[in-house]
């Protein structure tokens, strides 16, 4: 019996070569990502300063901090999460409990997954058309100014518009994770509760929600992480504001838009502030994702 | 006997009947509430489409289909065309996929086959964390760190090197600006790399070990197992994951806006500045004046929504099919 040594050598060589390339790909990827984080931490830490948290964004050539942008980001993200989470959780509950195999649930799931990865700049345009654009004497605007008077948020850039555009991003994230987490709850639990005579709504609220609590919190944290770096939708909804403002009906600053504006400027000091802001956002996002990961239940 | 009588008596107690009826109405109310929340998701989707069409209407009326193929972009004469933006969007995404897909699959192969077991989880987690870093971070890094470095160390020597090669000298011509179409593609590819590799790795892990073991039993090398068994089995999932990443790349705004140069001309050179749909919108929206400027930008958004919808919908359909199959196998 003859052994075709050349063939074996060739196959062995091919295997080693391509696996070597795979290792190379991994090293290459990790080097770039390390390069990015390294640059971010280096430039961010050298720009860190207590003033960041106490002073407002400065005009060119002046000293200042990022206090108004940090506050703006916190306010708008909180409003978006507070309003978006219940809607997302309830819709996720519908998909996991009531709709499950229904046709309507199938379409909602499909649409939700599209919204989940749709470009965020589209969200901004949507809210711009819905809230910001000034249609004189429209029904909504009359109702808005009738109810809120000078606090009406429609017809111009406002923090409400910013929060709404972030909310549109929060909802699909929460829907997806809550549905997934509710589906992980064993049916035996639901059946046991139903056998005790509990109405279905009580089963869901007292049993399945409670069993899936950790997972649902994970989803909310991921949603916060997702919106804390969103820039595009805020550019033409909340706009920005160089002063301290907590008025939701007025334009409001946010970290990402300030980073965008400052980084694109020619001023050295603004660049430093942009790096500091970028570091703050990354630190927040990484912390949130790590906490979310620790809370996440194991996949069965 | 006595028990049955007791049970019957309990059931017929008015209190209990009321409780059951109350539970029923509360049930119906809660059902309706969750249903309404699901409808909100639907309304958002319809609202997005509706708002974009309404907002773009003046531009659609003024330019018609020629908007799609016109290269004009002149706020003074109010002539707008989408072609340069569409071209930039498609070319940057295509180049980014060209770089990121092979490397992303390589990383997935490394993670599932080569990496020592104790390192798999930490490296996998690191890659997933990187997928969560906001795009503005990639943008600011690209503008301040990568573009100058690229300009000095790669672009200049490269332009000199290909100066006399017929085809390459055209597509890599021009002064080394640092920023431009090619730089944007590179940054985009780094950004979507974690998406591709984490989806691909997840799909690779659904391949039944039996299949791999059978191939090894026949004497296949590791590479042959990957190339002939794992990849064909995981094909739908890998393509679906890549489409998801493509959806990201097409709509990515901040990572690109910083480094593309915002130039509404189509240049032959890939090193030249260009623009994408999202970069145009982000750069010009708040400064747009005139009756047709904002509608034109919104029509660009509508085009982007349409393109990403098709890409994301196909990704969904592919990944769904895979999920069904995985459900059938296990």
Coordinates of C-alpha atoms in Angstrom, one line a residue, chain A residues 11-12 14-16 18-23 25-30 32-33 35-37 39-40 43 86-88 90-91 93-95 98-99 104 106 108-123 125-126 128-130 157 167-168 171-172 175-176 199-202 204-205 209 225-226 228-232 235-236 239 255-257 259-265 271 274-275 277-279 281-282 285-286 289-290 293 298-299, chain B residues 23-24 26-27 30-31 33-35 37-45 47-49 51-52 54-56 102-107 109-110 113-114 121 123 125 127-130 132-138 140-141 143-146 149 190 193-194 201-202 218-224 226-228 244 247-248 250-254 257-258 277-279 281-283 285-286 294 297-298 300-302 304-305 308-309 312-314 316-317 320 324:
Chain A
X11 CA -3.6 19.1 3.7
X12 CA -1.8 19.6 6.9
X14 CA -3.5 24.1 4.4
X15 CA -5.0 23.5 7.8
X16 CA -2.1 25.1 9.6
X18 CA -5.8 28.9 7.5
X19 CA -5.9 28.3 11.3
X20 CA -2.9 30.6 11.5
X21 CA -4.9 33.2 9.5
X22 CA -7.7 32.8 12.0
X23 CA -5.4 33.5 14.9
X25 CA -7.6 37.7 12.5
X26 CA -8.2 37.5 16.2
X27 CA -4.9 39.2 17.1
X28 CA -5.6 41.9 14.4
X29 CA -9.1 42.6 15.8
X30 CA -7.9 42.7 19.4
X32 CA -7.4 47.6 16.9
X33 CA -9.9 47.4 19.7
X35 CA -5.7 50.7 20.2
X36 CA -9.1 52.5 20.4
X37 CA -9.6 51.9 24.1
X39 CA -6.3 56.2 23.0
X40 CA -9.6 56.8 24.7
X43 CA -6.7 61.2 26.2
X86 CA -43.4 50.0 30.9
X87 CA -44.5 50.1 27.3
X88 CA -41.7 47.7 26.3
X90 CA -46.1 45.2 28.5
X91 CA -45.5 44.6 24.8
X93 CA -45.4 40.3 28.0
X94 CA -48.0 40.3 25.2
X95 CA -45.6 38.5 22.9
X98 CA -50.9 36.2 25.3
X99 CA -49.8 36.5 21.6
X104 CA -50.3 39.4 15.1
X106 CA -45.5 37.2 14.7
X108 CA -45.0 42.6 16.0
X109 CA -42.0 40.5 16.6
X110 CA -40.8 41.1 13.1
X111 CA -41.4 44.8 13.2
X112 CA -39.8 45.1 16.6
X113 CA -36.6 43.4 15.4
X114 CA -36.4 45.8 12.5
X115 CA -36.8 48.8 14.8
X116 CA -34.2 47.3 17.1
X117 CA -31.5 47.6 14.4
X118 CA -32.9 50.5 12.3
X119 CA -30.6 53.5 12.0
X120 CA -31.0 55.8 15.0
X121 CA -30.9 58.9 12.8
X122 CA -34.2 57.8 11.3
X123 CA -35.7 57.9 14.8
X125 CA -36.1 62.4 11.8
X126 CA -39.4 60.7 12.9
X128 CA -38.5 65.9 14.3
X129 CA -41.5 65.5 12.0
X130 CA -43.8 64.5 14.8
X157 CA -36.4 71.9 19.6
X167 CA -37.7 56.3 24.0
X168 CA -38.3 55.0 20.5
X171 CA -38.8 50.3 23.5
X172 CA -37.6 47.7 21.0
X175 CA -39.5 44.3 24.2
X176 CA -36.9 41.9 22.9
X199 CA -56.4 34.6 37.2
X200 CA -54.0 34.9 34.3
X201 CA -53.1 38.5 34.9
X202 CA -52.1 37.6 38.5
X204 CA -48.1 36.9 35.0
X205 CA -47.6 39.7 37.5
X209 CA -42.6 38.7 36.0
X225 CA -26.3 51.6 27.8
X226 CA -27.6 51.8 24.2
X228 CA -26.4 56.8 26.6
X229 CA -24.1 57.1 23.5
X230 CA -26.8 58.0 21.0
X231 CA -26.0 61.2 19.2
X232 CA -27.7 61.2 15.8
X235 CA -29.0 66.5 17.0
X236 CA -32.3 67.6 15.6
X239 CA -30.5 70.3 19.7
X255 CA -22.9 64.6 26.3
X256 CA -22.9 63.0 22.8
X257 CA -24.0 66.1 20.9
X259 CA -18.7 65.7 22.0
X260 CA -19.8 65.9 18.3
X261 CA -19.8 69.7 18.3
X262 CA -16.5 70.1 20.2
X263 CA -14.6 67.4 18.4
X264 CA -15.5 69.0 15.0
X265 CA -14.3 72.4 16.2
X271 CA -11.1 68.7 21.9
X274 CA -14.7 66.0 24.0
X275 CA -12.2 63.3 25.0
X277 CA -16.9 63.3 27.6
X278 CA -16.1 60.3 25.5
X279 CA -14.4 58.7 28.4
X281 CA -19.8 57.8 28.2
X282 CA -17.6 54.7 27.6
X285 CA -21.7 52.1 29.0
X286 CA -19.1 49.5 30.0
X289 CA -23.0 46.2 30.3
X290 CA -20.9 44.4 32.9
X293 CA -24.0 40.6 32.2
X298 CA -27.8 31.5 32.3
X299 CA -29.3 30.3 29.0
Chain B
X23 CA -60.6 38.1 38.1
X24 CA -62.1 37.8 34.7
X26 CA -59.1 42.2 35.5
X27 CA -57.7 39.6 33.2
X30 CA -54.6 43.4 31.6
X31 CA -54.7 41.5 28.3
X33 CA -53.2 46.7 28.2
X34 CA -50.4 44.4 27.0
X35 CA -52.1 44.3 23.6
X37 CA -48.4 48.2 24.2
X38 CA -47.8 45.8 21.4
X39 CA -49.8 48.1 19.1
X40 CA -47.6 51.0 20.2
X41 CA -44.6 49.1 18.6
X42 CA -46.7 48.8 15.4
X43 CA -47.7 52.5 15.5
X44 CA -44.0 53.6 15.9
X45 CA -43.1 51.6 12.8
X47 CA -45.4 56.5 12.2
X48 CA -41.8 56.4 11.1
X49 CA -42.8 55.6 7.5
X51 CA -43.6 60.9 9.0
X52 CA -40.7 60.3 6.5
X54 CA -45.0 63.4 4.7
X55 CA -41.7 65.2 5.5
X56 CA -40.2 64.3 2.2
X102 CA -13.4 37.4 6.7
X103 CA -11.8 38.8 9.9
X104 CA -15.0 38.4 11.9
X105 CA -15.4 34.8 10.8
X106 CA -11.7 34.2 11.5
X107 CA -12.2 35.5 15.1
X109 CA -13.1 30.2 14.3
X110 CA -10.4 31.2 16.7
X113 CA -11.7 25.9 17.8
X114 CA -8.3 27.3 18.6
X121 CA -15.2 33.2 27.8
X123 CA -12.3 37.0 25.0
X125 CA -17.2 38.7 26.6
X127 CA -15.8 41.2 22.1
X128 CA -19.4 41.5 23.1
X129 CA -18.6 44.5 25.3
X130 CA -16.9 46.2 22.4
X132 CA -21.8 48.0 22.9
X133 CA -19.3 50.9 22.7
X134 CA -21.2 53.9 21.2
X135 CA -20.3 54.8 17.6
X136 CA -19.3 58.4 18.6
X137 CA -16.3 56.9 20.3
X138 CA -15.2 55.3 17.1
X140 CA -13.7 60.7 17.7
X141 CA -10.9 58.1 17.7
X143 CA -10.8 61.8 13.6
X144 CA -8.0 62.5 16.1
X145 CA -6.0 59.3 16.1
X146 CA -6.6 57.0 13.2
X149 CA -1.8 58.0 11.6
X190 CA -13.6 47.8 13.0
X193 CA -16.3 43.4 13.6
X194 CA -17.7 42.5 17.1
X201 CA -19.6 32.3 17.1
X202 CA -23.1 31.8 18.5
X218 CA -12.9 10.3 8.7
X219 CA -9.5 11.9 9.1
X220 CA -10.4 15.6 8.2
X221 CA -8.0 18.3 9.4
X222 CA -9.3 21.0 11.6
X223 CA -9.6 23.4 8.6
X224 CA -11.4 20.9 6.5
X226 CA -14.4 24.1 9.6
X227 CA -14.6 24.7 5.8
X228 CA -16.6 21.7 4.7
X244 CA -27.4 42.5 10.5
X247 CA -27.7 47.1 8.4
X248 CA -25.6 48.7 11.1
X250 CA -25.5 51.3 6.2
X251 CA -27.2 53.4 8.9
X252 CA -24.1 54.2 10.9
X253 CA -23.9 57.9 11.5
X254 CA -21.4 59.2 13.9
X257 CA -19.7 61.7 9.9
X258 CA -16.4 62.5 11.6
X277 CA -26.9 59.5 3.6
X278 CA -26.6 59.6 7.4
X279 CA -23.5 61.9 7.4
X281 CA -28.3 64.4 7.4
X282 CA -26.3 64.7 10.5
X283 CA -24.1 67.5 9.1
X285 CA -30.0 69.2 9.0
X286 CA -29.8 71.8 11.7
X294 CA -35.1 69.9 4.8
X297 CA -32.7 65.5 3.7
X298 CA -35.8 63.7 4.9
X300 CA -32.6 60.8 2.0
X301 CA -33.7 59.4 5.4
X302 CA -36.6 57.7 3.6
X304 CA -32.0 54.9 4.0
X305 CA -34.9 53.5 5.8
X308 CA -32.0 49.1 5.7
X309 CA -35.5 47.7 5.9
X312 CA -32.7 43.8 8.0
X313 CA -35.9 42.0 6.9
X314 CA -33.8 39.5 4.9
X316 CA -34.6 38.4 10.1
X317 CA -36.0 35.9 7.7
X320 CA -35.7 32.9 11.9
X324 CA -36.7 26.9 13.6

